[in-house]
CSV table of C-alpha atoms in Angstrom, one decimal:
chain,number,residue,atom,x,y,z
A,1,MET,CA,-60.9,19.8,67.8
A,2,THR,CA,-59.7,23.3,68.1
A,3,TYR,CA,-57.2,25.9,66.5
A,4,CYS,CA,-55.7,28.8,68.5
A,5,LEU,CA,-52.5,30.9,67.7
A,6,ALA,CA,-50.9,33.7,69.0
A,7,ILE,CA,-48.3,36.1,67.2
A,8,LYS,CA,-45.5,38.2,68.8
A,9,LEU,CA,-44.8,41.1,67.1
A,10,ASN,CA,-42.7,44.1,68.2
A,11,ALA,CA,-45.8,46.4,67.8
A,12,GLY,CA,-47.8,43.8,70.4
A,13,LEU,CA,-49.5,40.4,70.7
A,14,VAL,CA,-52.2,38.9,68.5
A,15,PHE,CA,-54.5,36.0,69.6
A,16,VAL,CA,-56.8,34.3,67.4
A,17,SER,CA,-59.3,31.3,68.5
A,18,ASP,CA,-62.1,29.3,67.3
A,19,SER,CA,-64.9,28.2,69.7
A,20,ARG,CA,-65.9,24.6,68.5
A,21,THR,CA,-65.8,21.8,70.9
A,22,ASN,CA,-66.6,18.2,70.1
A,23,ALA,CA,-67.1,15.0,71.9
A,24,GLY,CA,-68.0,12.9,69.0
A,25,VAL,CA,-69.5,14.2,65.9
A,26,ASP,CA,-73.0,14.5,67.6
A,27,GLN,CA,-71.9,16.3,70.3
A,28,ILE,CA,-70.7,19.6,69.0
A,29,SER,CA,-71.0,22.9,71.0
A,30,THR,CA,-69.7,26.3,71.5
A,31,TYR,CA,-67.3,27.4,74.0
A,32,SER,CA,-65.1,30.7,73.9
A,33,LYS,CA,-61.7,29.5,74.4
A,34,MET,CA,-60.1,32.9,74.8
A,35,HIS,CA,-59.9,34.2,78.5
A,36,THR,CA,-58.5,37.4,79.5
A,37,PHE,CA,-57.2,38.5,82.9
A,38,GLY,CA,-55.8,41.9,84.3
A,39,ILE,CA,-55.8,45.4,85.6
A,40,ASP,CA,-55.7,48.3,83.2
A,41,GLY,CA,-52.4,50.0,83.5
A,42,GLN,CA,-50.5,47.3,85.2
A,43,ARG,CA,-50.8,43.9,83.7
A,44,GLN,CA,-52.8,42.0,81.2
A,45,PHE,CA,-52.9,38.3,80.3
A,46,CYS,CA,-54.7,36.3,77.4
A,47,LEU,CA,-55.0,32.7,78.0
A,48,LEU,CA,-56.2,30.2,74.8
A,49,THR,CA,-57.0,26.3,75.5
A,50,ALA,CA,-57.0,23.2,73.5
A,51,GLY,CA,-58.0,19.9,74.5
A,52,ASN,CA,-60.0,18.3,77.1
A,53,LEU,CA,-62.7,20.9,77.6
A,54,ALA,CA,-63.4,19.9,81.3
A,55,THR,CA,-59.5,20.2,82.1
A,56,SER,CA,-59.7,23.7,80.1
A,57,GLN,CA,-62.4,24.9,82.3
A,58,GLY,CA,-60.9,23.6,85.2
A,59,ILE,CA,-57.8,25.4,84.6
A,60,VAL,CA,-59.6,28.9,83.9
A,61,ASN,CA,-61.9,28.5,87.0
A,62,GLN,CA,-58.6,27.7,89.2
A,63,VAL,CA,-57.0,30.8,87.6
A,64,LYS,CA,-60.1,33.0,88.2
A,65,HIS,CA,-60.5,31.6,91.8
A,66,ASP,CA,-57.1,32.4,92.8
A,67,ILE,CA,-57.4,36.3,91.7
A,68,ASN,CA,-60.8,36.5,93.2
A,69,GLN,CA,-59.5,35.1,96.6
A,70,GLY,CA,-56.4,37.1,96.5
A,71,MET,CA,-54.3,34.1,97.1
A,72,PRO,CA,-50.4,34.4,97.2
A,73,MET,CA,-50.0,33.0,93.8
A,74,SER,CA,-52.1,34.2,91.2
A,75,LEU,CA,-51.9,36.0,88.0
A,76,MET,CA,-52.1,39.1,89.9
A,77,THR,CA,-49.3,38.4,92.1
A,78,MET,CA,-46.7,37.0,89.6
A,79,LYS,CA,-43.6,39.1,89.2
A,80,ASN,CA,-43.0,38.2,85.5
A,81,LEU,CA,-44.7,36.5,82.6
A,82,GLU,CA,-42.3,33.4,83.0
A,83,ASP,CA,-43.4,32.9,86.7
A,84,ALA,CA,-46.9,33.3,85.6
A,85,ALA,CA,-46.5,30.8,82.8
A,86,ASP,CA,-45.0,28.2,85.3
A,87,TYR,CA,-48.1,28.9,87.7
A,88,VAL,CA,-50.6,28.2,84.6
A,89,GLY,CA,-48.8,25.2,83.8
A,90,GLN,CA,-48.9,24.0,87.5
A,91,VAL,CA,-52.8,24.7,87.7
A,92,SER,CA,-53.1,22.6,84.3
A,93,VAL,CA,-51.2,19.7,85.8
A,94,MET,CA,-53.2,19.5,89.0
A,95,GLN,CA,-56.5,19.8,86.7
A,96,GLN,CA,-55.3,16.7,84.8
A,97,GLN,CA,-54.2,14.8,87.7
A,98,LYS,CA,-57.8,15.1,89.1
A,99,THR,CA,-59.1,12.7,86.5
A,100,GLY,CA,-56.1,10.5,87.0
A,101,GLY,CA,-54.3,12.1,83.9
A,102,GLY,CA,-53.7,10.6,80.5
A,103,PRO,CA,-53.8,11.9,77.1
A,104,ASP,CA,-57.5,12.0,77.0
A,105,PHE,CA,-57.6,14.6,79.6
A,106,GLU,CA,-54.7,16.8,78.3
A,107,ALA,CA,-55.0,20.7,77.4
A,108,SER,CA,-52.4,22.6,75.7
A,109,ILE,CA,-52.2,26.3,76.5
A,110,ILE,CA,-51.2,29.6,74.9
A,111,PHE,CA,-50.6,32.0,77.4
A,112,GLY,CA,-49.4,35.7,76.6
A,113,GLY,CA,-49.6,39.3,78.1
A,114,GLN,CA,-47.6,42.1,79.6
A,115,ILE,CA,-46.5,42.8,83.3
A,116,GLN,CA,-45.6,46.7,83.7
A,117,GLY,CA,-41.7,47.3,83.4
A,118,ALA,CA,-41.1,44.1,81.2
A,119,PRO,CA,-41.8,43.8,77.7
A,120,PRO,CA,-44.9,41.6,76.3
A,121,ASP,CA,-44.3,37.8,75.7
A,122,VAL,CA,-46.3,34.6,74.8
A,123,VAL,CA,-45.4,31.2,75.4
A,124,LEU,CA,-47.0,27.7,74.5
A,125,ILE,CA,-47.7,25.6,77.8
A,126,TYR,CA,-47.5,21.9,77.3
A,127,PRO,CA,-49.9,19.4,79.2
A,128,GLN,CA,-46.7,18.5,81.2
A,129,GLY,CA,-46.7,22.1,82.6
A,130,ASN,CA,-43.6,23.3,80.5
A,131,HIS,CA,-43.6,25.8,78.1
A,132,ILE,CA,-41.8,27.2,75.1
A,133,SER,CA,-41.6,30.7,73.6
A,134,THR,CA,-41.5,32.2,70.1
A,135,SER,CA,-38.5,33.1,68.2
A,136,SER,CA,-37.8,35.7,65.9
A,137,THR,CA,-37.6,33.4,62.9
A,138,THR,CA,-41.0,31.8,64.2
A,139,PRO,CA,-42.7,34.5,66.0
A,140,PHE,CA,-46.1,32.7,66.5
A,141,LEU,CA,-47.4,29.7,68.4
A,142,GLN,CA,-50.3,27.3,67.3
A,143,ILE,CA,-52.2,24.8,69.4
A,144,GLY,CA,-54.7,22.2,68.3
A,145,GLU,CA,-55.2,21.7,64.7
A,146,SER,CA,-52.1,23.6,63.6
A,147,LYS,CA,-51.2,22.3,60.4
A,148,TYR,CA,-53.5,23.5,57.6
A,149,GLY,CA,-52.9,27.3,58.9
A,150,LYS,CA,-49.1,27.3,59.4
A,151,PRO,CA,-48.1,27.8,55.7
A,152,ILE,CA,-49.3,31.3,55.6
A,153,LEU,CA,-48.0,32.3,59.1
A,154,ASP,CA,-44.5,30.8,57.9
A,155,ARG,CA,-44.7,33.2,54.7
A,156,ILE,CA,-46.2,36.3,56.2
A,157,ILE,CA,-45.4,37.0,60.0
A,158,ALA,CA,-41.9,38.7,60.9
A,159,PRO,CA,-41.4,40.6,64.2
A,160,ASP,CA,-41.9,43.7,62.4
A,161,THR,CA,-45.1,42.9,60.9
A,162,ALA,CA,-48.1,45.5,61.9
A,163,LEU,CA,-50.6,44.5,64.2
A,164,HIS,CA,-53.5,44.7,61.7
A,165,THR,CA,-51.3,42.9,59.3
A,166,ALA,CA,-50.8,39.9,61.6
A,167,VAL,CA,-54.7,40.1,62.5
A,168,LEU,CA,-55.5,39.6,59.2
A,169,CYS,CA,-53.1,36.7,58.5
A,170,GLY,CA,-54.2,34.9,61.9
A,171,LEU,CA,-57.8,35.2,60.3
A,172,VAL,CA,-56.6,33.7,56.8
A,173,SER,CA,-54.7,30.8,58.9
A,174,MET,CA,-58.0,30.3,60.5
A,175,ASP,CA,-60.0,30.2,57.4
A,176,SER,CA,-57.8,27.6,55.6
A,177,THR,CA,-58.2,25.4,59.0
A,178,MET,CA,-62.1,25.8,58.9
A,179,ARG,CA,-61.8,24.9,55.2
A,180,SER,CA,-60.0,21.8,55.8
A,181,ASN,CA,-61.2,20.4,59.3
A,182,VAL,CA,-65.0,20.8,60.2
A,183,THR,CA,-64.4,20.3,64.0
A,184,VAL,CA,-62.8,24.1,63.8
A,185,GLY,CA,-65.4,26.8,63.5
A,186,PRO,CA,-66.8,30.0,64.5
A,187,PRO,CA,-67.3,32.3,66.5
A,188,ILE,CA,-63.7,33.3,65.8
A,189,GLU,CA,-62.3,35.6,68.5
A,190,VAL,CA,-59.4,37.9,67.8
A,191,LEU,CA,-57.5,39.9,70.5
A,192,ALA,CA,-54.9,42.5,69.5
A,193,TYR,CA,-52.7,43.7,72.4
A,194,ALA,CA,-50.6,46.7,71.6
A,195,THR,CA,-47.1,47.1,73.4
A,196,ASP,CA,-46.8,48.9,76.5
A,197,SER,CA,-50.7,49.8,76.3
A,198,LEU,CA,-51.6,47.5,79.3
A,199,VAL,CA,-55.1,47.7,78.4
A,200,LEU,CA,-57.3,44.8,76.8
A,201,LYS,CA,-59.6,46.6,74.3
A,202,ASN,CA,-58.9,45.5,70.8
A,203,ARG,CA,-61.1,42.2,71.0
A,204,LEU,CA,-63.6,41.2,68.6
A,205,ALA,CA,-65.8,37.8,68.0
A,206,LEU,CA,-66.7,36.8,64.4
A,207,ASP,CA,-69.7,34.8,64.3
A,208,GLU,CA,-70.9,32.3,61.8
A,209,ASP,CA,-73.0,34.8,60.1
A,210,SER,CA,-70.3,37.5,60.0
A,211,ASP,CA,-70.2,39.3,56.8
A,212,TYR,CA,-66.6,40.1,57.2
A,213,LEU,CA,-65.6,36.5,57.9
A,214,ARG,CA,-67.7,35.4,54.8
A,215,GLU,CA,-66.3,38.0,52.5
A,216,LEU,CA,-62.6,37.1,53.8
A,217,LYS,CA,-63.2,33.5,52.9
A,218,ARG,CA,-64.6,34.4,49.4
A,219,ASN,CA,-61.6,37.0,49.0
A,220,TRP,CA,-59.0,34.8,49.9
A,221,ASP,CA,-60.3,31.9,47.8
A,222,ALA,CA,-60.6,34.0,44.8
A,223,ARG,CA,-57.0,35.5,45.4
A,224,LEU,CA,-55.4,32.3,46.0
A,225,LYS,CA,-56.8,30.8,42.8
A,226,ASP,CA,-55.9,33.7,40.9
A,227,ALA,CA,-52.1,33.5,42.4
A,228,PHE,CA,-52.2,29.9,41.3
A,229,ARG,CA,-53.4,30.8,37.8
A,230,SER,CA,-50.5,33.2,37.4
A,231,LEU,CA,-47.9,30.5,38.1
A,232,PRO,CA,-45.9,29.9,34.9
A,233,HIS,CA,-46.6,26.2,33.4
A,234,PRO,CA,-43.9,24.2,33.1
A,235,ALA,CA,-43.4,23.2,29.3
A,236,TRP,CA,-42.8,19.6,30.1
A,237,ALA,CA,-46.1,19.2,31.9
A,238,SER,CA,-48.1,21.1,29.3
A,239,ALA,CA,-46.8,18.8,26.9
A,240,TRP,CA,-48.3,15.8,28.9
A,241,ASP,CA,-51.6,16.8,28.2
A,242,HIS,CA,-51.2,15.9,24.3
A,243,PRO,CA,-50.1,12.2,24.7
A,244,VAL,CA,-50.7,11.1,21.1
A,245,GLU,CA,-49.6,14.5,19.4
A,246,ASN,CA,-46.4,15.1,21.4
A,247,PRO,CA,-45.0,12.1,22.8
A,248,GLY,CA,-41.9,13.9,24.3
A,249,SER,CA,-41.7,13.9,28.3
A,250,GLY,CA,-38.3,15.8,28.2
A,251,GLY,CA,-37.6,17.9,30.9
B,1,MET,CA,-41.8,11.2,57.1
B,2,THR,CA,-43.3,11.0,53.5
B,3,TYR,CA,-45.8,13.0,51.3
B,4,CYS,CA,-47.4,11.4,48.2
B,5,LEU,CA,-50.7,12.1,46.5
B,6,ALA,CA,-52.7,11.2,43.5
B,7,ILE,CA,-55.3,13.2,41.4
B,8,LYS,CA,-57.9,11.6,39.4
B,9,LEU,CA,-59.2,13.7,36.6
B,10,ASN,CA,-61.4,13.0,33.4
B,11,ALA,CA,-58.1,13.5,31.8
B,12,GLY,CA,-56.3,10.9,33.6
B,13,LEU,CA,-54.1,10.4,36.9
B,14,VAL,CA,-51.3,12.6,38.4
B,15,PHE,CA,-49.2,11.1,41.2
B,16,VAL,CA,-46.6,13.0,43.2
B,17,SER,CA,-44.3,11.8,45.8
B,18,ASP,CA,-41.2,13.0,47.7
B,19,SER,CA,-38.2,10.7,48.2
B,20,ARG,CA,-36.9,11.5,52.1
B,21,THR,CA,-37.0,8.7,54.7
B,22,ASN,CA,-35.8,8.9,58.1
B,23,ALA,CA,-35.3,6.8,61.1
B,24,GLY,CA,-34.5,9.6,63.7
B,25,VAL,CA,-33.1,12.7,62.7
B,26,ASP,CA,-29.4,11.6,62.1
B,27,GLN,CA,-30.8,8.7,59.6
B,28,ILE,CA,-32.0,10.6,56.5
B,29,SER,CA,-32.0,8.9,53.4
B,30,THR,CA,-33.2,9.1,49.7
B,31,TYR,CA,-35.5,6.3,48.4
B,32,SER,CA,-38.0,6.5,45.6
B,33,LYS,CA,-41.3,6.0,46.9
B,34,MET,CA,-42.9,5.8,43.3
B,35,HIS,CA,-43.1,2.4,41.7
B,36,THR,CA,-44.7,1.7,38.4
B,37,PHE,CA,-45.4,-1.8,36.7
B,38,GLY,CA,-47.3,-2.4,33.4
B,39,ILE,CA,-47.4,-3.7,29.8
B,40,ASP,CA,-47.9,-1.1,27.3
B,41,GLY,CA,-51.3,-1.0,25.4
B,42,GLN,CA,-52.8,-3.4,28.2
B,43,ARG,CA,-52.5,-2.3,31.8
B,44,GLN,CA,-50.3,0.2,33.8
B,45,PHE,CA,-50.0,0.9,37.5
B,46,CYS,CA,-48.4,3.5,39.9
B,47,LEU,CA,-47.9,2.6,43.4
B,48,LEU,CA,-46.8,5.0,46.4
B,49,THR,CA,-45.7,4.0,49.6
B,50,ALA,CA,-45.6,5.9,53.2
B,51,GLY,CA,-44.7,4.3,56.5
B,52,ASN,CA,-42.4,1.9,57.5
B,53,LEU,CA,-39.6,1.8,54.8
B,54,ALA,CA,-38.9,-2.1,55.3
B,55,THR,CA,-42.6,-2.7,55.0
B,56,SER,CA,-42.7,-0.8,51.8
B,57,GLN,CA,-39.7,-2.2,50.2
B,58,GLY,CA,-41.0,-5.6,51.1
B,59,ILE,CA,-44.5,-4.9,49.4
B,60,VAL,CA,-42.7,-3.7,46.4
B,61,ASN,CA,-40.6,-6.7,46.1
B,62,GLN,CA,-43.3,-9.0,46.6
B,63,VAL,CA,-45.5,-7.6,43.8
B,64,LYS,CA,-42.4,-7.4,41.6
B,65,HIS,CA,-41.6,-11.2,42.4
B,66,ASP,CA,-45.1,-12.4,41.8
B,67,ILE,CA,-44.9,-10.7,38.2
B,68,ASN,CA,-41.6,-12.0,37.4
B,69,GLN,CA,-42.6,-15.6,38.6
B,70,GLY,CA,-45.6,-15.4,36.6
B,71,MET,CA,-47.8,-16.2,39.8
B,72,PRO,CA,-51.7,-16.8,39.3
B,73,MET,CA,-52.2,-13.8,41.4
B,74,SER,CA,-50.2,-10.6,40.3
B,75,LEU,CA,-50.6,-7.3,38.9
B,76,MET,CA,-50.4,-8.7,35.7
B,77,THR,CA,-53.2,-11.2,36.0
B,78,MET,CA,-56.0,-9.3,38.1
B,79,LYS,CA,-59.1,-8.5,36.1
B,80,ASN,CA,-60.0,-5.2,37.5
B,81,LEU,CA,-58.4,-2.4,39.7
B,82,GLU,CA,-60.6,-3.3,42.7
B,83,ASP,CA,-59.1,-6.7,42.6
B,84,ALA,CA,-55.6,-5.3,42.2
B,85,ALA,CA,-55.9,-2.8,45.0
B,86,ASP,CA,-57.3,-6.2,47.3
B,87,TYR,CA,-54.2,-8.0,46.1
B,88,VAL,CA,-51.8,-5.1,47.1
B,89,GLY,CA,-53.6,-4.6,50.5
B,90,GLN,CA,-53.1,-8.5,51.3
B,91,VAL,CA,-49.3,-8.2,50.1
B,92,SER,CA,-49.2,-5.1,52.5
B,93,VAL,CA,-50.9,-6.9,55.5
B,94,MET,CA,-48.7,-10.2,54.9
B,95,GLN,CA,-45.6,-8.0,54.8
B,96,GLN,CA,-46.6,-6.4,58.1
B,97,GLN,CA,-47.2,-9.4,59.8
B,98,LYS,CA,-43.7,-10.7,59.2
B,99,THR,CA,-42.5,-8.2,61.9
B,100,GLY,CA,-45.3,-9.1,64.4
B,101,GLY,CA,-47.5,-5.9,63.4
B,102,GLY,CA,-48.1,-2.8,65.3
B,103,PRO,CA,-48.3,0.7,64.1
B,104,ASP,CA,-44.4,1.1,64.0
B,105,PHE,CA,-44.5,-1.4,61.1
B,106,GLU,CA,-47.4,0.0,59.0
B,107,ALA,CA,-47.3,1.2,55.5
B,108,SER,CA,-50.0,3.4,53.7
B,109,ILE,CA,-50.1,2.8,49.9
B,110,ILE,CA,-51.8,5.0,46.9
B,111,PHE,CA,-52.3,2.6,44.2
B,112,GLY,CA,-53.8,3.7,40.8
B,113,GLY,CA,-53.6,2.9,37.3
B,114,GLN,CA,-55.7,1.5,34.2
B,115,ILE,CA,-56.6,-2.0,32.8
B,116,GLN,CA,-57.6,-2.0,29.2
B,117,GLY,CA,-61.5,-1.9,28.8
B,118,ALA,CA,-61.9,-0.2,32.2
B,119,PRO,CA,-61.8,3.4,33.1
B,120,PRO,CA,-58.4,4.4,35.1
B,121,ASP,CA,-58.9,4.8,39.1
B,122,VAL,CA,-56.9,5.3,42.0
B,123,VAL,CA,-57.2,4.3,45.7
B,124,LEU,CA,-55.7,4.6,49.1
B,125,ILE,CA,-54.7,1.3,50.8
B,126,TYR,CA,-54.8,1.4,54.6
B,127,PRO,CA,-52.3,-0.6,56.6
B,128,GLN,CA,-55.2,-2.7,57.4
B,129,GLY,CA,-55.7,-3.8,53.7
B,130,ASN,CA,-58.7,-2.2,52.8
B,131,HIS,CA,-59.3,0.7,50.6
B,132,ILE,CA,-61.0,3.8,49.5
B,133,SER,CA,-61.4,5.9,46.3
B,134,THR,CA,-61.8,9.4,45.6
B,135,SER,CA,-65.0,11.2,45.0
B,136,SER,CA,-66.0,14.0,42.4
B,137,THR,CA,-66.1,16.6,45.2
B,138,THR,CA,-62.5,15.0,46.7
B,139,PRO,CA,-60.7,13.8,43.1
B,140,PHE,CA,-57.5,13.2,45.1
B,141,LEU,CA,-55.7,11.4,47.8
B,142,GLN,CA,-53.1,11.8,50.2
B,143,ILE,CA,-50.7,9.7,52.3
B,144,GLY,CA,-48.1,10.9,54.8
B,145,GLU,CA,-47.7,14.5,56.0
B,146,SER,CA,-50.8,15.6,54.3
B,147,LYS,CA,-52.1,18.5,56.1
B,148,TYR,CA,-50.1,21.4,54.9
B,149,GLY,CA,-50.4,20.6,51.3
B,150,LYS,CA,-54.2,20.0,51.5
B,151,PRO,CA,-55.6,23.5,51.6
B,152,ILE,CA,-54.5,24.3,47.7
B,153,LEU,CA,-55.6,20.9,46.3
B,154,ASP,CA,-59.1,21.4,48.1
B,155,ARG,CA,-59.4,25.0,46.2
B,156,ILE,CA,-57.9,24.0,42.5
B,157,ILE,CA,-58.6,20.3,42.1
B,158,ALA,CA,-61.6,19.3,40.2
B,159,PRO,CA,-62.7,16.4,37.7
B,160,ASP,CA,-62.3,18.6,34.9
B,161,THR,CA,-58.8,20.2,35.5
B,162,ALA,CA,-56.3,19.9,33.0
B,163,LEU,CA,-53.6,17.2,33.5
B,164,HIS,CA,-50.8,20.0,33.6
B,165,THR,CA,-52.7,22.2,35.8
B,166,ALA,CA,-53.0,19.3,38.3
B,167,VAL,CA,-49.3,18.4,38.0
B,168,LEU,CA,-48.7,22.1,38.8
B,169,CYS,CA,-51.1,22.1,42.0
B,170,GLY,CA,-49.4,18.7,43.0
B,171,LEU,CA,-46.3,20.5,43.0
B,172,VAL,CA,-47.3,23.6,44.8
B,173,SER,CA,-48.9,21.0,47.4
B,174,MET,CA,-45.4,19.5,47.8
B,175,ASP,CA,-43.8,22.5,48.1
B,176,SER,CA,-46.1,23.7,50.9
B,177,THR,CA,-45.3,20.5,52.8
B,178,MET,CA,-41.4,20.8,52.3
B,179,ARG,CA,-41.6,24.3,53.5
B,180,SER,CA,-43.2,23.4,56.9
B,181,ASN,CA,-41.6,20.0,57.4
B,182,VAL,CA,-38.1,19.0,57.0
B,183,THR,CA,-38.6,15.3,56.8
B,184,VAL,CA,-40.4,15.8,53.2
B,185,GLY,CA,-37.8,16.4,50.6
B,186,PRO,CA,-36.6,16.1,47.3
B,187,PRO,CA,-36.0,14.4,44.6
B,188,ILE,CA,-39.7,15.2,43.9
B,189,GLU,CA,-41.2,12.5,41.5
B,190,VAL,CA,-44.0,13.2,39.1
B,191,LEU,CA,-46.0,10.9,36.9
B,192,ALA,CA,-49.0,12.1,34.8
B,193,TYR,CA,-51.0,9.2,33.1
B,194,ALA,CA,-53.3,10.4,30.1
B,195,THR,CA,-56.7,8.4,30.2
B,196,ASP,CA,-56.7,5.4,27.7
B,197,SER,CA,-53.1,5.9,26.5
B,198,LEU,CA,-52.1,2.5,28.6
B,199,VAL,CA,-48.4,3.9,28.5
B,200,LEU,CA,-46.4,5.3,31.5
B,201,LYS,CA,-44.1,8.0,29.6
B,202,ASN,CA,-44.8,11.2,31.4
B,203,ARG,CA,-42.7,10.9,34.4
B,204,LEU,CA,-40.0,13.0,35.9
B,205,ALA,CA,-37.8,13.4,39.0
B,206,LEU,CA,-37.0,17.0,40.1
B,207,ASP,CA,-34.0,16.9,42.4
B,208,GLU,CA,-32.6,19.3,45.0
B,209,ASP,CA,-30.7,21.4,42.5
B,210,SER,CA,-33.8,21.4,40.0
B,211,ASP,CA,-34.0,25.1,38.8
B,212,TYR,CA,-37.8,24.3,38.2
B,213,LEU,CA,-38.4,23.4,41.7
B,214,ARG,CA,-36.2,26.6,43.1
B,215,GLU,CA,-38.2,28.7,40.7
B,216,LEU,CA,-41.7,27.3,41.6
B,217,LYS,CA,-40.8,27.7,45.3
B,218,ARG,CA,-39.7,31.6,44.7
B,219,ASN,CA,-42.7,32.4,42.2
B,220,TRP,CA,-45.6,30.7,44.5
B,221,ASP,CA,-44.0,32.4,47.8
B,222,ALA,CA,-44.0,35.7,46.0
B,223,ARG,CA,-47.6,35.1,44.6
B,224,LEU,CA,-48.9,34.2,47.9
B,225,LYS,CA,-47.6,37.2,49.4
B,226,ASP,CA,-48.8,39.1,46.9
B,227,ALA,CA,-52.4,37.4,47.3
B,228,PHE,CA,-52.4,38.0,50.9
B,229,ARG,CA,-51.3,41.9,50.7
B,230,SER,CA,-54.1,42.3,48.1
B,231,LEU,CA,-56.7,41.4,50.7
B,232,PRO,CA,-58.7,44.4,52.1
B,233,HIS,CA,-57.7,45.3,55.4
B,234,PRO,CA,-60.6,45.4,58.0
B,235,ALA,CA,-61.2,48.9,59.2
B,236,TRP,CA,-61.6,47.8,62.7
B,237,ALA,CA,-58.1,46.2,62.7
B,238,SER,CA,-56.4,49.1,61.1
B,239,ALA,CA,-57.6,51.3,64.1
B,240,TRP,CA,-56.1,48.7,66.4
B,241,ASP,CA,-52.6,49.8,65.1
B,242,HIS,CA,-53.1,53.3,66.9
B,243,PRO,CA,-54.3,52.7,70.0
B,244,VAL,CA,-53.8,56.0,71.7
B,245,GLU,CA,-55.2,58.1,69.0
B,246,ASN,CA,-58.2,55.8,68.2
B,247,PRO,CA,-59.4,54.2,71.1
B,248,GLY,CA,-62.4,52.3,69.2
B,249,SER,CA,-62.5,48.6,68.9
B,250,GLY,CA,-65.9,48.7,67.2
B,251,GLY,CA,-66.8,46.2,64.4
């Protein structure tokens, strides 16, 4: 399994991905799911993959090949991010067709970045090759094991959130997912792209032994428990603890 | 969709269920998914259902029918909770077979309670009729849309948790699920069964207009946001907000 997410802010884009892949519980490996392409000052892209590992690697290899061979259609030639997303979607569909297709060979992709002269953007590319964007009310996209980590994103992320806050929120979202699903695991990769910077330099990989990840996990667990403990207990439920002395179940 | 959960504590059992059913987005209805059976002082059971509504209703009707007709096999004749769970599993399989079976007609069940002379217990009955119990490290069971609400249960619930704390945690888990999935909705039903009480009297239905539910939602949202805000921001990520002034991406 996999968990990857991207957040679109006024301040820029944040990408977070785990690195665990598995084909059965005894075939667990570590592969980076975060791939970047670009020319400083002109265009920058980040691509996150979830799904079949061979398909995912095939997509990344084809995208690289088209750039390196100077093909007429590549991430370096696309006029806008919309066209670039369509191109990546086509590459994905072609890679899946190589195997005859079917759900086992599908891959989902988060793809984002910026081309000089246009604003940054990020999209989710479905296995069928089409894609969706974020919205101002849901300024994030997720692929893979997305449910455990969604509630905190829902509560915290807004378009005016600061880059570093979104990075922290993305890591908390990843922490919740790792806690509930063993097939999502470190190294956790983080990339923060600042709007109009047109360089990718804010990238970090936090591995299993990362003091920061361990500290974040401990901190968030303690703070969540404190938050829960500080909730007012409903009087009707407190009465339920004393079934003999207090027979009321009133509300 | 549906979200139901049960928690097994030393102090007793807690059941929480939503009441929304849907067959397509324009066919949303409200049905209770919490069904209780018992004789005060002798035995008490609670049954929560998720899945096909016709199958779920068929199961409950058959269970009621077997009790009312004084059949040799019913919830009133079973010697222990294990046998009772097998019986409910058989009823479920029979109801699914009526339609020819298949995933569209499946139902999952949480079933728990206490028979005089034995400790309380709760199990999750799969559509295939077999069942699993809780464990001391995972003293809760979930059916339906279970992922959004699992992290808080993972963090808070332990066998020695008080009944009223587990009720509150169950409601927070339900709140997170409702926030992220519109097909899970009120009324929210709560039942707390105190070990050895052999009566079901601590039951409440919180409807859409419930002041308590609204207040809990507001409170939990505020406290979660506070908890997040109180997390220490990593220095490396704070530097990322100032891409020009501070070009370092060090860790």
